[in-house]
Short mmCIF file of N, CA and C and ligand atoms in Angstrom, two decimals:
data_model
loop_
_atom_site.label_atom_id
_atom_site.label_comp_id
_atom_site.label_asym_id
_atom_site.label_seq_id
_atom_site.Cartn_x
_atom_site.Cartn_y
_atom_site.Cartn_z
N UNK A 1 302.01 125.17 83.88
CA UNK A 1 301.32 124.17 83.04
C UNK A 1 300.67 124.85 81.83
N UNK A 2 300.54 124.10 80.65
CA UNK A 2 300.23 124.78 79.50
C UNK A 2 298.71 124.60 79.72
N UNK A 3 297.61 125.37 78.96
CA UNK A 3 296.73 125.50 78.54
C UNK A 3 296.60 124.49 77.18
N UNK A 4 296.60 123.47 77.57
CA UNK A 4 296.18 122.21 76.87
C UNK A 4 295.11 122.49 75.77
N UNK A 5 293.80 123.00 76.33
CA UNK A 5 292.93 123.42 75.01
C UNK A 5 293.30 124.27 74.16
N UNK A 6 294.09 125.05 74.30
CA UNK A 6 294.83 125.37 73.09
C UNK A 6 295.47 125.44 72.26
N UNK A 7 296.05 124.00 72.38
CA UNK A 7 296.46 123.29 71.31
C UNK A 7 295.56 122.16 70.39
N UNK A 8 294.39 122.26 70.76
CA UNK A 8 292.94 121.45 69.76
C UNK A 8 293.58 122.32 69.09
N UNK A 9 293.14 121.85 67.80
CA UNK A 9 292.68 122.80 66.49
C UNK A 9 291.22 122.22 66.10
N UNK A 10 290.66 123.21 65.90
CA UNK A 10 288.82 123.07 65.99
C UNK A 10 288.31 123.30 64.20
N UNK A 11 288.33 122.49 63.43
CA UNK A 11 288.22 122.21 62.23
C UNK A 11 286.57 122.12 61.84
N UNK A 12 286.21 123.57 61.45
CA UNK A 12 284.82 123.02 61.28
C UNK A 12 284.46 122.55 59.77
N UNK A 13 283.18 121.79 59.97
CA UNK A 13 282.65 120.90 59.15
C UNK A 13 283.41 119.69 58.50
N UNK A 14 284.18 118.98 59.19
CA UNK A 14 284.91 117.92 59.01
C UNK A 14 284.69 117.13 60.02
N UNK A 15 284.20 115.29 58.97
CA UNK A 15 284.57 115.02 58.02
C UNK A 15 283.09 115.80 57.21
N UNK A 16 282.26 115.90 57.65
CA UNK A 16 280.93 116.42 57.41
C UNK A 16 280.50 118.03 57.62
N UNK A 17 279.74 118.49 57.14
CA UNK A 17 278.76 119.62 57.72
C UNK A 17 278.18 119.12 58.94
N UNK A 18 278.92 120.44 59.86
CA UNK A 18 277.91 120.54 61.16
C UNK A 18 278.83 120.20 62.20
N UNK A 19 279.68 119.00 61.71
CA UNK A 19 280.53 118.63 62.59
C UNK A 19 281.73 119.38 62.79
N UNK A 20 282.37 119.53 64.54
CA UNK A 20 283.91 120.62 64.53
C UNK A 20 284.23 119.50 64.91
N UNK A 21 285.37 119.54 64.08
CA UNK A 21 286.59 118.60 64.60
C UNK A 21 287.47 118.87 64.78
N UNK A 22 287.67 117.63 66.06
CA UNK A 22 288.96 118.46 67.68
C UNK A 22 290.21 117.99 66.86
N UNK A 23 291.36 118.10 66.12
CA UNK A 23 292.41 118.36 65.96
C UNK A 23 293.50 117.94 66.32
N UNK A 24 293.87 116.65 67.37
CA UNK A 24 294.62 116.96 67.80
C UNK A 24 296.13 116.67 67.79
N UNK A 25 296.73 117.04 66.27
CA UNK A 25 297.74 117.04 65.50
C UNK A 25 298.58 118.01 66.03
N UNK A 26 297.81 118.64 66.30
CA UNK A 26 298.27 120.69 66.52
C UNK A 26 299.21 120.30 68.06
N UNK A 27 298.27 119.39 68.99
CA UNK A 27 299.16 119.29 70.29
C UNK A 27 300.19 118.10 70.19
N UNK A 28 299.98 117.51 69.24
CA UNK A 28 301.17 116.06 69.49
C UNK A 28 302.25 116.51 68.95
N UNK A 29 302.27 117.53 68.03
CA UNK A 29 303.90 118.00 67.38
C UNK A 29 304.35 118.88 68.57
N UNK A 30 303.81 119.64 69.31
CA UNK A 30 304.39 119.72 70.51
C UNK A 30 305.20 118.89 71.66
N UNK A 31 306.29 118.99 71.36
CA UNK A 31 306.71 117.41 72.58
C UNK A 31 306.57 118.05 73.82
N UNK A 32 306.57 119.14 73.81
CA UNK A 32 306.31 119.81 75.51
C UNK A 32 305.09 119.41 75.91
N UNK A 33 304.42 119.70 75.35
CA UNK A 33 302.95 120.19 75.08
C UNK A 33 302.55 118.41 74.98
N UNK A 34 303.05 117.53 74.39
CA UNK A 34 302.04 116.38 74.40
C UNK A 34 303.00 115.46 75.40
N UNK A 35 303.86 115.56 76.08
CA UNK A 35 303.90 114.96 77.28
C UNK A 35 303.88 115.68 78.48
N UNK A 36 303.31 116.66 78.61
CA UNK A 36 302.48 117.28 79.83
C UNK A 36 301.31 116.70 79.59
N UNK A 37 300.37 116.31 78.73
CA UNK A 37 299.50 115.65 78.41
C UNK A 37 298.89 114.04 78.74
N UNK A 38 300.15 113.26 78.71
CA UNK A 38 300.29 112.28 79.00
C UNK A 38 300.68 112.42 80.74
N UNK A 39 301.29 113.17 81.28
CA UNK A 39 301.20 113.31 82.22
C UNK A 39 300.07 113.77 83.28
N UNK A 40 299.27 114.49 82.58
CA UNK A 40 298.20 115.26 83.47
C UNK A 40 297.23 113.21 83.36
N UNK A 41 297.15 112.85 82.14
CA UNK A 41 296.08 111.98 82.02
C UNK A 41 296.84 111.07 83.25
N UNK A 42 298.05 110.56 82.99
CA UNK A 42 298.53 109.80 84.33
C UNK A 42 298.12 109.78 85.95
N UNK A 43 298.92 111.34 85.84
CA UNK A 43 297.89 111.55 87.90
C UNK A 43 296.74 111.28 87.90
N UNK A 44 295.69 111.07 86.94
CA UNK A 44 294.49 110.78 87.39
C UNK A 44 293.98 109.64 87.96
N UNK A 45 294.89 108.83 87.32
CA UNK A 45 294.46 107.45 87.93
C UNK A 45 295.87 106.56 88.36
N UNK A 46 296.49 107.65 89.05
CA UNK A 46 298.13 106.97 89.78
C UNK A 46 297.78 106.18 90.70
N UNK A 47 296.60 106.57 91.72
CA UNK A 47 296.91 105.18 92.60
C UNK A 47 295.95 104.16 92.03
N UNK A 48 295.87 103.78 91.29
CA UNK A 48 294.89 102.48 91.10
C UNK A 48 296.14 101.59 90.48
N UNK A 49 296.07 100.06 90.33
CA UNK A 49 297.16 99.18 90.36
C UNK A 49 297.00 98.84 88.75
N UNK A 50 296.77 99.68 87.68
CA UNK A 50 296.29 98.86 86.73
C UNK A 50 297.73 98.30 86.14
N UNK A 51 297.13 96.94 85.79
CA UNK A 51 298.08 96.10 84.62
C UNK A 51 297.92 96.25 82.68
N UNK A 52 296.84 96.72 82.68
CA UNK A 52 296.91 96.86 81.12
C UNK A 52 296.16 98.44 81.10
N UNK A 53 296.49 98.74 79.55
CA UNK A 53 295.91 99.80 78.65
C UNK A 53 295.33 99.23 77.64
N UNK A 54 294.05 99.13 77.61
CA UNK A 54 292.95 98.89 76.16
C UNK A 54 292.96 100.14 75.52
N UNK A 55 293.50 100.37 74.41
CA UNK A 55 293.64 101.60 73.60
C UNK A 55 293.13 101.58 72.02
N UNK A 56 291.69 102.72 72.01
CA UNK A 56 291.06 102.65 70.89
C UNK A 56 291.25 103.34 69.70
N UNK A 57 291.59 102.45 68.74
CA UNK A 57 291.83 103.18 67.17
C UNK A 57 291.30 104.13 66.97
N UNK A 58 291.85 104.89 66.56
CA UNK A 58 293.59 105.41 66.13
C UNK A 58 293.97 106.51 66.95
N UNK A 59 293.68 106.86 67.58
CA UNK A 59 294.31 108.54 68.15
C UNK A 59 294.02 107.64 69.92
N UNK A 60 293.35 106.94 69.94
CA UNK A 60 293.58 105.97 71.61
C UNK A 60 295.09 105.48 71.74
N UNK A 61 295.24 104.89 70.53
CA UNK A 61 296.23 104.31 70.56
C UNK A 61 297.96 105.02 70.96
N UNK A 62 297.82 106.56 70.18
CA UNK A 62 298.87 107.48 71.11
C UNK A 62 299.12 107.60 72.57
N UNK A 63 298.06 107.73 73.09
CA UNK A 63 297.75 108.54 74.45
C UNK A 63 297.95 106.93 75.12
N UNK A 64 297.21 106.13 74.55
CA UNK A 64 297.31 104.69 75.40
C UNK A 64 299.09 104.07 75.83
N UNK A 65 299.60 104.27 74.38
CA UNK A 65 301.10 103.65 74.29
C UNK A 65 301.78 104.44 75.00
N UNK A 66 301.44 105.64 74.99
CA UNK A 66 302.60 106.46 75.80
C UNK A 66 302.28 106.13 77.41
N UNK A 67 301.05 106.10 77.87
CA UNK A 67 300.98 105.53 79.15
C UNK A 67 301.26 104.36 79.78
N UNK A 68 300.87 103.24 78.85
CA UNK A 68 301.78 101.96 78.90
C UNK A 68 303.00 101.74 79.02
N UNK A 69 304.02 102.83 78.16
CA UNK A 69 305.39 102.92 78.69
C UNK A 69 305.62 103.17 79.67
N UNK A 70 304.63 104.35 80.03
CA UNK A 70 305.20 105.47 81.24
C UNK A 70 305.29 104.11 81.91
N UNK A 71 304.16 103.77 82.56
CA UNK A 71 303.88 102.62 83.93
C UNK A 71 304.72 101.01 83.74
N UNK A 72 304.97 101.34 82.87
CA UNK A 72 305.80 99.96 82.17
C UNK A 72 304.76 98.62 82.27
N UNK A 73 303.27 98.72 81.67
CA UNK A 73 302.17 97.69 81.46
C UNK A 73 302.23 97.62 80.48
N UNK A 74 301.36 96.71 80.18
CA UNK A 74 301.25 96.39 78.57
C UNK A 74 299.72 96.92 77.69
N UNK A 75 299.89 97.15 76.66
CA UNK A 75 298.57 97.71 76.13
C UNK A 75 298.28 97.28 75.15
N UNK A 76 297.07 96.96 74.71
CA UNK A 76 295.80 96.51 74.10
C UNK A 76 295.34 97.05 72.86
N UNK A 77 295.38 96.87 72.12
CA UNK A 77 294.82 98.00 70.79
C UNK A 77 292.97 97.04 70.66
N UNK A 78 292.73 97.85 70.75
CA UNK A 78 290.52 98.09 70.44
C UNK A 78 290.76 98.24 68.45
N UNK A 79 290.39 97.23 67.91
CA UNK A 79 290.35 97.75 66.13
C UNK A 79 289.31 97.43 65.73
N UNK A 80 289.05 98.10 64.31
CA UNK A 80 288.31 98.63 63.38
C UNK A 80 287.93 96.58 63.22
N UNK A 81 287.01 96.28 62.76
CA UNK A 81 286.54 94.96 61.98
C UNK A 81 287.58 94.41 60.65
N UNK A 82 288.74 93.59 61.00
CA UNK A 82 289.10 92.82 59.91
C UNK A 82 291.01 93.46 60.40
N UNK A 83 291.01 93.76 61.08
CA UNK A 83 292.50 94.12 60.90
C UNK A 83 293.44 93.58 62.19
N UNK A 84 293.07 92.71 63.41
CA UNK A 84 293.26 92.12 64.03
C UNK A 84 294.06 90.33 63.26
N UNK A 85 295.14 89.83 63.61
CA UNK A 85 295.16 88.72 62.71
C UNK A 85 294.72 87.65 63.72
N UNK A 86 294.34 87.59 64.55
CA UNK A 86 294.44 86.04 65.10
C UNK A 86 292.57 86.20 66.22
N UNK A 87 292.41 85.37 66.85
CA UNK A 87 290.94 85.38 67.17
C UNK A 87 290.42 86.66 68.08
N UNK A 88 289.35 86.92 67.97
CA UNK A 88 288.87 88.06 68.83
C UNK A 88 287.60 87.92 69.13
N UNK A 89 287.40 89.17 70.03
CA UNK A 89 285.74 89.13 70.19
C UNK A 89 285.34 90.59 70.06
N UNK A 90 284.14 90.55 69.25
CA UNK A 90 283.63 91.66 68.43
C UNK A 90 282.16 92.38 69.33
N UNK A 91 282.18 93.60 69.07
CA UNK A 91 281.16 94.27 69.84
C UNK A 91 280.48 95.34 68.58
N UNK A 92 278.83 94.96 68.35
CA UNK A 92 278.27 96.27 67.72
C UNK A 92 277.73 97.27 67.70
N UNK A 93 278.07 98.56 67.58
CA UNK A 93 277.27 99.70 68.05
C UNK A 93 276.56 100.71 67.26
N UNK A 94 275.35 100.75 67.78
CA UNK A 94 274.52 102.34 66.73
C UNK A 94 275.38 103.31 66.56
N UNK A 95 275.19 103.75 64.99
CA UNK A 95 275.63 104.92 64.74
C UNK A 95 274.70 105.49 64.03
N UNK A 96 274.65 107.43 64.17
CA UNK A 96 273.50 107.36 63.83
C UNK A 96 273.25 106.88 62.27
N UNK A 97 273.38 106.39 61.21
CA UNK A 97 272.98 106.18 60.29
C UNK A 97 273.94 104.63 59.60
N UNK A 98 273.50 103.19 60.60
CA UNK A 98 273.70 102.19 60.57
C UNK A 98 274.53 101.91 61.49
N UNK A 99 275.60 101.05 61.44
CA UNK A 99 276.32 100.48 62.21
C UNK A 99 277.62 100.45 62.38
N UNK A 100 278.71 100.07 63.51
CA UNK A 100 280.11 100.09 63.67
C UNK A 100 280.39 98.79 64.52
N UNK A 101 281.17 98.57 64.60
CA UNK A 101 282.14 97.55 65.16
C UNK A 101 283.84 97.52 65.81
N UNK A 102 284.05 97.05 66.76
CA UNK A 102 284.92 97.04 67.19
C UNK A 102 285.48 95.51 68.05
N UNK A 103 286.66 95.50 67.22
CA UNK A 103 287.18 93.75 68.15
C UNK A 103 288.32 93.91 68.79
N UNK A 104 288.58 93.09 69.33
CA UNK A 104 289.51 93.02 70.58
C UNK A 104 290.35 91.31 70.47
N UNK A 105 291.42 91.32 70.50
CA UNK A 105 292.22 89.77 70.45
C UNK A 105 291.66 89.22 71.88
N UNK A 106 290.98 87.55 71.79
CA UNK A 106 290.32 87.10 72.98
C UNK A 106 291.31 86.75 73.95
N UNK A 107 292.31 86.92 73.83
CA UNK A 107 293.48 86.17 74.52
C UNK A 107 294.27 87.53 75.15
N UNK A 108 293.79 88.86 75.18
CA UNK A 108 294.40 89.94 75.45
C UNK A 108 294.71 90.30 76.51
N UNK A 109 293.40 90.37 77.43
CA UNK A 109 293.26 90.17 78.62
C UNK A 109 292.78 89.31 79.48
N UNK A 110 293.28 89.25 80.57
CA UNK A 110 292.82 87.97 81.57
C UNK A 110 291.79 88.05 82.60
N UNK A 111 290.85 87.36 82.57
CA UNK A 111 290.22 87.67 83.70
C UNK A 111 290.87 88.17 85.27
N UNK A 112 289.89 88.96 85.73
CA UNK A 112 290.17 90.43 86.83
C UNK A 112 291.64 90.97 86.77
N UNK A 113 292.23 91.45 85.62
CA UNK A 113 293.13 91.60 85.59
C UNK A 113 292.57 93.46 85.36
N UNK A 114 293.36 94.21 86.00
CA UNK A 114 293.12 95.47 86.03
C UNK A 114 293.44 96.49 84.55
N UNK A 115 292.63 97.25 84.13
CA UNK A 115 292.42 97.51 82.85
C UNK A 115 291.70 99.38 82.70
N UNK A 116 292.86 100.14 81.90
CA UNK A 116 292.32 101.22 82.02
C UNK A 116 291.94 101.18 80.38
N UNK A 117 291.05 101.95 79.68
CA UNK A 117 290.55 102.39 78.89
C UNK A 117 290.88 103.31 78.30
N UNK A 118 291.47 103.87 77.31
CA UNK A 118 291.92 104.88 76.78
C UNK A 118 291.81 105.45 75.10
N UNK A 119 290.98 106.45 75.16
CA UNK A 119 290.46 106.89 73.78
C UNK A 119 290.87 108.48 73.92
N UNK A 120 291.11 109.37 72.76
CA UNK A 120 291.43 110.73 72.40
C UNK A 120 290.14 111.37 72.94
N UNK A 121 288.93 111.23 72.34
CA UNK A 121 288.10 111.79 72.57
C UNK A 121 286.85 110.98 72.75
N UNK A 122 285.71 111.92 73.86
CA UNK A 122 284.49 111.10 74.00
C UNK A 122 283.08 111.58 73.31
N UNK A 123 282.64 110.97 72.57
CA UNK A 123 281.48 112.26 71.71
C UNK A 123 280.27 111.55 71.80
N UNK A 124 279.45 110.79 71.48
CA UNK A 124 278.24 110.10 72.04
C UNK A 124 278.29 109.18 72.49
N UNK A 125 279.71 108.41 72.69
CA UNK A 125 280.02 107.33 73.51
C UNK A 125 280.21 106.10 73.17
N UNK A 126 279.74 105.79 72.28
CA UNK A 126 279.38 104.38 71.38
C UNK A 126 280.53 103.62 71.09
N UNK A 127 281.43 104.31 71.30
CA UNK A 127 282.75 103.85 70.98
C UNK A 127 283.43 102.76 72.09
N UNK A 128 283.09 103.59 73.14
CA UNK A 128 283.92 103.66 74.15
C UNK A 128 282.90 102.09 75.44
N UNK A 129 281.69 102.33 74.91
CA UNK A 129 280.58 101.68 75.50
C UNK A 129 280.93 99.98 74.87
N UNK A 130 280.97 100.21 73.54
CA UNK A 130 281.22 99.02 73.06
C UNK A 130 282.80 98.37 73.56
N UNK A 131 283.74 98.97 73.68
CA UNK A 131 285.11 98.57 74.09
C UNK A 131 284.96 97.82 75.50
N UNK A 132 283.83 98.49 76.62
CA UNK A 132 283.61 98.21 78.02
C UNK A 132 283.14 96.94 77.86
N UNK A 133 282.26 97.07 76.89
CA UNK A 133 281.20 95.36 76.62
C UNK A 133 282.61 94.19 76.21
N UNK A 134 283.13 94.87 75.42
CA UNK A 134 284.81 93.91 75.08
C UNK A 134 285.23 92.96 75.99
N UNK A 135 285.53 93.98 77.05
CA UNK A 135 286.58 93.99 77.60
C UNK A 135 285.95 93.12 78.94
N UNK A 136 284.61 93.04 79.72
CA UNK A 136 283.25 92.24 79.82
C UNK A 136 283.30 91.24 80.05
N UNK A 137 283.59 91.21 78.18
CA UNK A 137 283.31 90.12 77.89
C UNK A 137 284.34 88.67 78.39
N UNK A 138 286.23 89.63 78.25
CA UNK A 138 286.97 88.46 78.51
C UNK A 138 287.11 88.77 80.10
N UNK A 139 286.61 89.44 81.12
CA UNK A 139 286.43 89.27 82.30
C UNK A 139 287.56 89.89 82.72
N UNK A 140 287.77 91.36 82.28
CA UNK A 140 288.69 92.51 82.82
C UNK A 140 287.70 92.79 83.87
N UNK A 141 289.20 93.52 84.76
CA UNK A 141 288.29 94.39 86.02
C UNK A 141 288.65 96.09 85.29
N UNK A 142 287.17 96.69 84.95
CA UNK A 142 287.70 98.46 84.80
C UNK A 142 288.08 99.22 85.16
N UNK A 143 288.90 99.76 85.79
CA UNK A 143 289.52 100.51 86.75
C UNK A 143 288.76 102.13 86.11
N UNK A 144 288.09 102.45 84.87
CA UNK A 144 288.03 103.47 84.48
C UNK A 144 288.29 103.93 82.80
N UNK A 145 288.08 104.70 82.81
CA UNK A 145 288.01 104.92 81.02
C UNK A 145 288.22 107.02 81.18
N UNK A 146 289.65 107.08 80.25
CA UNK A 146 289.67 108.30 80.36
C UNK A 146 290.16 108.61 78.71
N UNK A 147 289.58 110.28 78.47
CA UNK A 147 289.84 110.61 77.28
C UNK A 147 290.66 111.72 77.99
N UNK A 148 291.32 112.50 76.69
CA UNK A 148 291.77 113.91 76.36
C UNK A 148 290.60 114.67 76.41
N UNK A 149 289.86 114.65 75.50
CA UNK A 149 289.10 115.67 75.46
C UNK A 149 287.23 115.03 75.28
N UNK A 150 286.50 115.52 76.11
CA UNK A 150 285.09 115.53 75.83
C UNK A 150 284.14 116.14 75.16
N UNK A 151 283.00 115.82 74.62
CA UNK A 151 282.18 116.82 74.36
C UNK A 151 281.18 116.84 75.13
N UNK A 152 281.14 117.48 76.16
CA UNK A 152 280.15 117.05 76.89
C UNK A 152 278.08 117.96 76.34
N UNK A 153 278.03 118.46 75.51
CA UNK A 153 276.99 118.61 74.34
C UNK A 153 276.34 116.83 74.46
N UNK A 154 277.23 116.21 73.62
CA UNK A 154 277.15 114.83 73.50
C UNK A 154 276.55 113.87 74.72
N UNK A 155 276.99 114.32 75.47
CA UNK A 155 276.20 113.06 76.94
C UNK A 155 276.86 111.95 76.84
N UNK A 156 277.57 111.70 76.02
CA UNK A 156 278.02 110.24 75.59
C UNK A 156 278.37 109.34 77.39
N UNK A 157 279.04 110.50 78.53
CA UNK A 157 278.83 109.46 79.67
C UNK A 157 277.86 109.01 80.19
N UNK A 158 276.77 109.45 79.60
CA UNK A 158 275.41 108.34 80.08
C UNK A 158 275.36 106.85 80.00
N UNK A 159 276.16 107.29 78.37
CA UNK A 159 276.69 105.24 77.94
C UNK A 159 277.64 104.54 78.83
N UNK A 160 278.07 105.70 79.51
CA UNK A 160 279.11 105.23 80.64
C UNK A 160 278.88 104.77 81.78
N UNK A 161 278.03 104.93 82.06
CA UNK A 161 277.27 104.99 83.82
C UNK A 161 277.66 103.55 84.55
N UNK A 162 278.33 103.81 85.58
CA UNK A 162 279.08 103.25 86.49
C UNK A 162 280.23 102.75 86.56
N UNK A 163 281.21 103.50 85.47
CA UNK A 163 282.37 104.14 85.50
C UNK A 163 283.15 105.09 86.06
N UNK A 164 284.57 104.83 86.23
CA UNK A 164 284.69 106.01 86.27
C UNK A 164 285.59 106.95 85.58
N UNK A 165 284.84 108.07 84.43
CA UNK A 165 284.97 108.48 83.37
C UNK A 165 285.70 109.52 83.69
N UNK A 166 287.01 109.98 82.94
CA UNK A 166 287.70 110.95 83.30
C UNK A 166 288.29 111.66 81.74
N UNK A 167 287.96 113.17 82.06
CA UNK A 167 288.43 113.72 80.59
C UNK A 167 289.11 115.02 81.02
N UNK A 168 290.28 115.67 80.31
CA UNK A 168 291.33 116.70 80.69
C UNK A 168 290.69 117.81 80.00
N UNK A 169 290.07 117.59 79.00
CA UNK A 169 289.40 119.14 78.12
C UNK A 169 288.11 118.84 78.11
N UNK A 170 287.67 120.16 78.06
CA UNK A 170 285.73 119.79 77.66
C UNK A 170 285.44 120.78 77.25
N UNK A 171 284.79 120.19 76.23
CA UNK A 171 283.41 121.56 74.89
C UNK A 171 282.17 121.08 75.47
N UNK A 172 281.69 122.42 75.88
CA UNK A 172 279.90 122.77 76.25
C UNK A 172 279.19 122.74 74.82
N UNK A 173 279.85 123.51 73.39
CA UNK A 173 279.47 123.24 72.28
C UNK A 173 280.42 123.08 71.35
N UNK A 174 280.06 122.59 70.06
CA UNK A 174 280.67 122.45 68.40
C UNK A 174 281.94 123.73 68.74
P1 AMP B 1 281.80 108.26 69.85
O1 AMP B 1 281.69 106.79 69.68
O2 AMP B 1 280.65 109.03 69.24
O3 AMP B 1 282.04 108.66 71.30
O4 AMP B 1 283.04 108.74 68.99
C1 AMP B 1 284.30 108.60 69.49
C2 AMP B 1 285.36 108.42 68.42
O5 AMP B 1 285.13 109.23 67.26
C3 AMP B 1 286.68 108.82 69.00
O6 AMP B 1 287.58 107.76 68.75
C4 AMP B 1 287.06 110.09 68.30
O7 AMP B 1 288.39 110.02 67.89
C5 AMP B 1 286.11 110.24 67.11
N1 AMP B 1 285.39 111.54 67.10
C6 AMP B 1 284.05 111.71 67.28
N2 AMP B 1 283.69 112.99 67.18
C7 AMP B 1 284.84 113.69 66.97
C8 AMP B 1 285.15 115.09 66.81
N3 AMP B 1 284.22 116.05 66.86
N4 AMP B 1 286.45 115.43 66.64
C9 AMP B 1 287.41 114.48 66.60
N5 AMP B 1 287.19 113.16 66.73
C10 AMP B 1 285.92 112.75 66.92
#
C-alpha cells in the first residue's frame, strides 16, 4: 500500500499567509495512487447499507463520485449559494471573518434514507457541520462523514460530535 501522505503537496501560505495548503492534485494524477484512495476510504464504512453520497464542493465531489460508482448509489453534490438550479435548502456558517453558506436540492434525499458524507478535507469543521444540519433538515439517516485528510490542530470534530467521523491522513500541525 502506498504512503498516501505523500502524495499531499503542502503549499505554504495559500490562499493566505499562515495558511499550508493540502494539495491534493499531486495524488489524483496518480491513478494508482488515487484509487487506492478511494479504496482505503471505502473499507471504512463497507458494512453499513448506505444509499446515497452527499458530496461537498469541489474536491468532495471527486472522492464522493468515485464512491458512488464504486457502490453503484447515487450522490448528492453540497454547493456554494446560487449554483444549484431548482429548490433547495440552505445552511449558514461562521467563518472566521463573516459568513458562508451551503445548499442542498430539497428533493435530494429522502427521509431515513441512509447517507454518507463526503468532503477532501476537515479543518475547523464548519463546512462539514453545516452539510449535517442539510441533510437534518430533509430527514437523512447519517451513517457518518469521512474525509481524506484532517487537520486535527483544527478540532473541527468537535463540530462533529456524535458522528461518526473518519479521516485516512492527519496533520498534528500547518
Ligand atoms: P472547514 O469548514 O474549515 O472544515 O473547511 C473545509 C473546507 O475548506 C474543505 O472543503 C477543504 O477543501 C477546504 N480547506 C480548508 N483548509 C484547507 C487547507 N489547509 N488545505 C486545503 N483545503 C482546505
Amino acid at each position: 500500500m502506498a504512503d498516501l501522505q505523500k502524495f499531499i503537496r503542502n503549499v505554504p501560505d495559500f490562499p493566505k499567509k499562515g495558511i499550508g495548503f493540502k494539495d491534493i492534485t499531486t495524488l489524483l494524477r496518480e491513478g494508482k495512487v488515487f484509487h487506492e484512495a478511494v479504496d482505503v476510504l471505502a473499507e471504512k464504512f463497507s458494512d453499513k447499507e448506505i444509499r446515497k453520497i452527499v458530496g461537498i464542493e469541489s474536491r468532495g465531489f471527486i472522492f464522493g463520485a468515485a464512491l458512488a460508482y464504486k457502490w453503484n448509489i447515487g450522490f448528492v453534490p453540497v454547493r456554494k449559494p446560487g449554483k444549484l438550479p431548482a429548490a433547495t435548502v440552505k445552511e449558514e456558517y461562521e467563518l472566521e471573518y463573516g459568513t458562508d453558506a451551503v445548499e442542498m436540492h430539497k428533493d435530494a434525499v429522502s427521509q431515513n434514507e441512509k447517507v454518507l458524507i463526503v468532503d477532501d478535507l476537515l479543518a475547523t469543521g464548519g463546512t462539514a457541520a453545516a452539510t449535517l444540519k442539510l441533510v437534518r433538515k430533509l430527514g437523512g439517516d447519517i451513517q457518518g462523514v469521512v474525509f481524506l485528510i484532517e487537520l486535527n490542530f483544527l478540532n473541527g470534530r468537535e463540530k462533529l460530535k456524535g458522528y461518526d467521523v473518519i479521516s485516512i491522513i492527519q496533520y498534528d500541525s500547518e
